[in-house]
C-alpha positions as semicolon CSV with decimal commas, in nm:
position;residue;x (nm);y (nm);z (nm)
1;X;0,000;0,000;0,000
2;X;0,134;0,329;-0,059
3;X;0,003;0,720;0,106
4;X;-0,252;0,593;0,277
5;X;-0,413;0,670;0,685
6;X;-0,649;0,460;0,863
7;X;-0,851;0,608;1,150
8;X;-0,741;0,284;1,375
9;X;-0,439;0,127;1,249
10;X;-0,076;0,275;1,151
11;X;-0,099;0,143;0,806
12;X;0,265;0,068;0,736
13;X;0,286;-0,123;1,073
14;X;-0,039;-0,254;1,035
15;X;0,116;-0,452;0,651
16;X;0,436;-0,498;0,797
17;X;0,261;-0,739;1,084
18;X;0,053;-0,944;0,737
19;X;0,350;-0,980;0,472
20;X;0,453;-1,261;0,644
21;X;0,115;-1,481;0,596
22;X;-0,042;-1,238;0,333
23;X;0,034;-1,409;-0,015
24;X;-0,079;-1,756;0,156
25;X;-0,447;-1,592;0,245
26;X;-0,508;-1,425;-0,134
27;X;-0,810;-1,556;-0,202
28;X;-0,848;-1,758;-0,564
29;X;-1,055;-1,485;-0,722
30;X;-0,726;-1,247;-0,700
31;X;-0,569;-1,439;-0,951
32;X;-0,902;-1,339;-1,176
33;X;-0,862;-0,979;-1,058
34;X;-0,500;-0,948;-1,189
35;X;-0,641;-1,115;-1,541
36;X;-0,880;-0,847;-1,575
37;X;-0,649;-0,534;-1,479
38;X;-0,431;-0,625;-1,811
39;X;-0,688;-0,729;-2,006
40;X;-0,630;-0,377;-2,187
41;X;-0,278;-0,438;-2,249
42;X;-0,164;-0,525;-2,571
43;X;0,119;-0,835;-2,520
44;X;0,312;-0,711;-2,849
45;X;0,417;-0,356;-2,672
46;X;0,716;-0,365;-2,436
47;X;0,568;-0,156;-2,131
48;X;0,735;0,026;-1,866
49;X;0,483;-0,020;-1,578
50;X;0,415;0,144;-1,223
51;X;0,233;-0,094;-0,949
52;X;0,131;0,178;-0,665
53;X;0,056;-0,020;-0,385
54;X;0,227;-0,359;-0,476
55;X;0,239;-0,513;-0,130
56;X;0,446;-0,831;-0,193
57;X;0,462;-0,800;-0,547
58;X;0,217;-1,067;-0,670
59;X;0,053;-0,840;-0,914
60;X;0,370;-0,708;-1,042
61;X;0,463;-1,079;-1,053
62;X;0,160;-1,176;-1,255
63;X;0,262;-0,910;-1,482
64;X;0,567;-0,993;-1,547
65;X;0,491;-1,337;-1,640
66;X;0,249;-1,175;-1,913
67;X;0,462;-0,958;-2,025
68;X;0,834;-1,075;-2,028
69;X;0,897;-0,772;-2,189
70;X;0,824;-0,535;-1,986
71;X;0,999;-0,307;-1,701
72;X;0,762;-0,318;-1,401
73;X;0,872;-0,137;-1,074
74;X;0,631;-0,129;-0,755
75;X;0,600;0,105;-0,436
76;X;0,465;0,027;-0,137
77;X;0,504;0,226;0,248
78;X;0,582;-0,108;0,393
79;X;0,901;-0,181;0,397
80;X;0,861;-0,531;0,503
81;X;0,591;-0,621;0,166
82;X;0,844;-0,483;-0,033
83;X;1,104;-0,718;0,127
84;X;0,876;-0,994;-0,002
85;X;0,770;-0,863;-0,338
86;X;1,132;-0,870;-0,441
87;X;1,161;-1,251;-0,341
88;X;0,868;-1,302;-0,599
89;X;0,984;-1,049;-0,807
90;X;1,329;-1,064;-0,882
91;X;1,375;-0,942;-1,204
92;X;1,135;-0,620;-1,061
93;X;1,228;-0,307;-0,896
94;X;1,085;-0,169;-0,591
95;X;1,072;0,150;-0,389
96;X;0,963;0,212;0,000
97;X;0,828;0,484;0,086
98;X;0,525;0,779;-0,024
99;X;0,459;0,787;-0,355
100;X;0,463;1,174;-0,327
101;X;0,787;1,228;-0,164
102;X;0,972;0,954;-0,429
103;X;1,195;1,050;-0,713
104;X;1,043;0,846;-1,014
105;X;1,033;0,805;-1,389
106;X;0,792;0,841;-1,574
107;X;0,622;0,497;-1,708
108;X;0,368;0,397;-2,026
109;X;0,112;0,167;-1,751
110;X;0,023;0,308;-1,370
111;X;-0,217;0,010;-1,193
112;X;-0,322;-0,023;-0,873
113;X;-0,528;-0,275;-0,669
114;X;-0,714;-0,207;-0,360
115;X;-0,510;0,117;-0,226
116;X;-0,767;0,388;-0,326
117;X;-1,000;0,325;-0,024
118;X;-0,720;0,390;0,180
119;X;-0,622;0,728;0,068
120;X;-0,712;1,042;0,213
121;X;-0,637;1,299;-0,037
122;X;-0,768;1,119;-0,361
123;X;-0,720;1,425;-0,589
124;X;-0,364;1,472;-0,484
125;X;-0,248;1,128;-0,566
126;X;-0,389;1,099;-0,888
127;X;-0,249;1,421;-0,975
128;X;0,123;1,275;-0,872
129;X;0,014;0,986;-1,088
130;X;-0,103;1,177;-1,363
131;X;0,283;1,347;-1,369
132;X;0,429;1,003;-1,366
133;X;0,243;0,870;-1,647
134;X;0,348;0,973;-2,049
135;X;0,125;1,062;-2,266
136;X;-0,148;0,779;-2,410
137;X;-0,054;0,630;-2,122
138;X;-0,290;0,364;-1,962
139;X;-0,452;0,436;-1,546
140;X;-0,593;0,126;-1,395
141;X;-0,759;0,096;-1,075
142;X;-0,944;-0,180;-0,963
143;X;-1,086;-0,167;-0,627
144;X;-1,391;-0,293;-0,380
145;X;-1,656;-0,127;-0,424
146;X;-1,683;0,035;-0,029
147;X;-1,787;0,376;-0,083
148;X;-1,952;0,480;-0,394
149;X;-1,810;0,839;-0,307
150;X;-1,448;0,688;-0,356
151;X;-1,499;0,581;-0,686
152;X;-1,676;0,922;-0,807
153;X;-1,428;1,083;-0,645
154;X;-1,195;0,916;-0,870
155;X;-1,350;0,909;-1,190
156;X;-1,428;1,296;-1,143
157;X;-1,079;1,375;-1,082
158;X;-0,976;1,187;-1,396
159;X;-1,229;1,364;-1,627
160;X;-1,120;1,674;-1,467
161;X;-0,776;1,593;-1,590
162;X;-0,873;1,494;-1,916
163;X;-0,878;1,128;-1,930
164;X;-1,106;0,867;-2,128
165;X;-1,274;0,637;-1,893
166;X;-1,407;0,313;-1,912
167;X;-1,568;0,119;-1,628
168;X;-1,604;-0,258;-1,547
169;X;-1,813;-0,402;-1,262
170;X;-1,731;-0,778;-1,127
171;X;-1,848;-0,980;-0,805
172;X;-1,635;-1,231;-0,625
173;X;-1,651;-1,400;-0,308
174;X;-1,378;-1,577;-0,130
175;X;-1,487;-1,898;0,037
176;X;-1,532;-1,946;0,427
177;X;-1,169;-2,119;0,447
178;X;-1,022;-1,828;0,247
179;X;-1,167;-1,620;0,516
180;X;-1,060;-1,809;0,805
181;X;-0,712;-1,798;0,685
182;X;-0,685;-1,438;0,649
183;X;-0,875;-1,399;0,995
184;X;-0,562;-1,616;1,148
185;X;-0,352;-1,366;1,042
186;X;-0,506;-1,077;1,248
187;X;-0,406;-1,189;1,567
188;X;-0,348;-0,832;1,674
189;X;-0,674;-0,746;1,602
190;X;-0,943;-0,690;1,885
191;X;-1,196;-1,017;1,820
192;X;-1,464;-0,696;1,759
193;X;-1,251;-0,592;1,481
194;X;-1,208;-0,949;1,369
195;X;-1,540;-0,961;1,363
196;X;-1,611;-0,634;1,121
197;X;-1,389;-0,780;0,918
198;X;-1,523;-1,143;0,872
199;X;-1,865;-1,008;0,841
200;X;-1,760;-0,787;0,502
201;X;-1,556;-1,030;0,403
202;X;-1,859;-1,291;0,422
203;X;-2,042;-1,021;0,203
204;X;-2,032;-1,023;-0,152
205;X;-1,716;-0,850;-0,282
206;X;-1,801;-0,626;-0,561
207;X;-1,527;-0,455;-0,747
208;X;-1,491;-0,197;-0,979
209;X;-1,222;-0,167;-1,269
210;X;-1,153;0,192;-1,403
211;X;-0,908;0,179;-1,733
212;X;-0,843;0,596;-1,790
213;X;-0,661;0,695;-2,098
214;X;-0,432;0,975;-2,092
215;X;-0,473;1,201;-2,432
């Protein structure tokens, strides 16, 4: 995850306690998720590619085994995912720290999987984004669908800027032992919180993919 607050967790700490059990409780349906982000891409092209948020790398991972061409590189606050993502990732590159504070290129592809719920200032990443990302360049964010304000918040910030958007809807639902298995990983949690958790994760997850194209 990368820029992000939470009202009752440090976030960094808080992904730094789950990288070492959090590639073994991905539910099956991730694997699905990460088919659908590049479904846009065109294999022929040799991409350089931005994950922001990469965690332990398994996106940038999937990637790269779909496009063996390509230069991916990843950020994440947690210094500890990142630790991880380059053991699945070798042939990746990875940066710790705030996205906004970080020295980068510039790159063709920009994804990013479940870290937009997290972020305070939504208007203020995408415009670091939008400076990272060359023109006809490709913006994908898929996330769960939480808040519907999050996602208009999003998709009005991109038209703002002048992007072409395109939105895709999907459900998934990870099974009760997927759940239990992530639940075991909480074990700093509060059982309340363990609770809150179980009971949206027992809900339908409903995800939205937003593919923006820079003009």
């Amino acid at each position: 995850m990368s820029n992000m607050t939470e009202n009752k967790f440090e976030i960094d700490k808080f992904y730094d306690d789950l990288s070492k059990s959090w590639d073994k409780t991905r539910p099956k349906y991730t694997q699905e998720i990460f088919r659908k982000i590049i479904s846009h891409l065109d294999k022929n092209k040799s991409y350089s590619i931005l994950d922001f948020g990469c965690g332990t790398g398994l996106l940038c991972k999937f990637i790269s085994e779909n496009f063996p061409n390509a230069k991916i590189e990843g950020i994440d606050i947690s210094s500890q995912m990142i630790e991880k993502a380059k053991i699945n990732c070798p042939n990746c590159n990875f940066y710790v720290g705030d996205i906004s504070s970080i020295n980068l290129p510039n790159y063709d592809v920009i994804v990013s999987k479940d870290v937009f719920n997290h972020i305070d200032d939504i208007h203020q990443i995408i415009s670091r984004l939008n400076d990272l990302l060359n023109p006809k360049g490709l913006f994908v964010i898929a996330n769960r669908e939480r808040e519907r304000k999050v996602k208009d918040e999003i998709v009005s910030t991109l038209e703002t800027i002048g992007y072409e958007i395109s939105t895709e809807y999907h459900s998934f639902k990870p099974t009760k032992q997927e759940i239990d298995s992530f639940i075991e990983t909480l074990s700093n949690f509060k059982e309340e919180h363990k609770n809150i958790i179980r009971k949206k994760l027992e809900s339908e997850n409903k995800y939205y993919i937003i593919f923006a194209d820079k003009k």
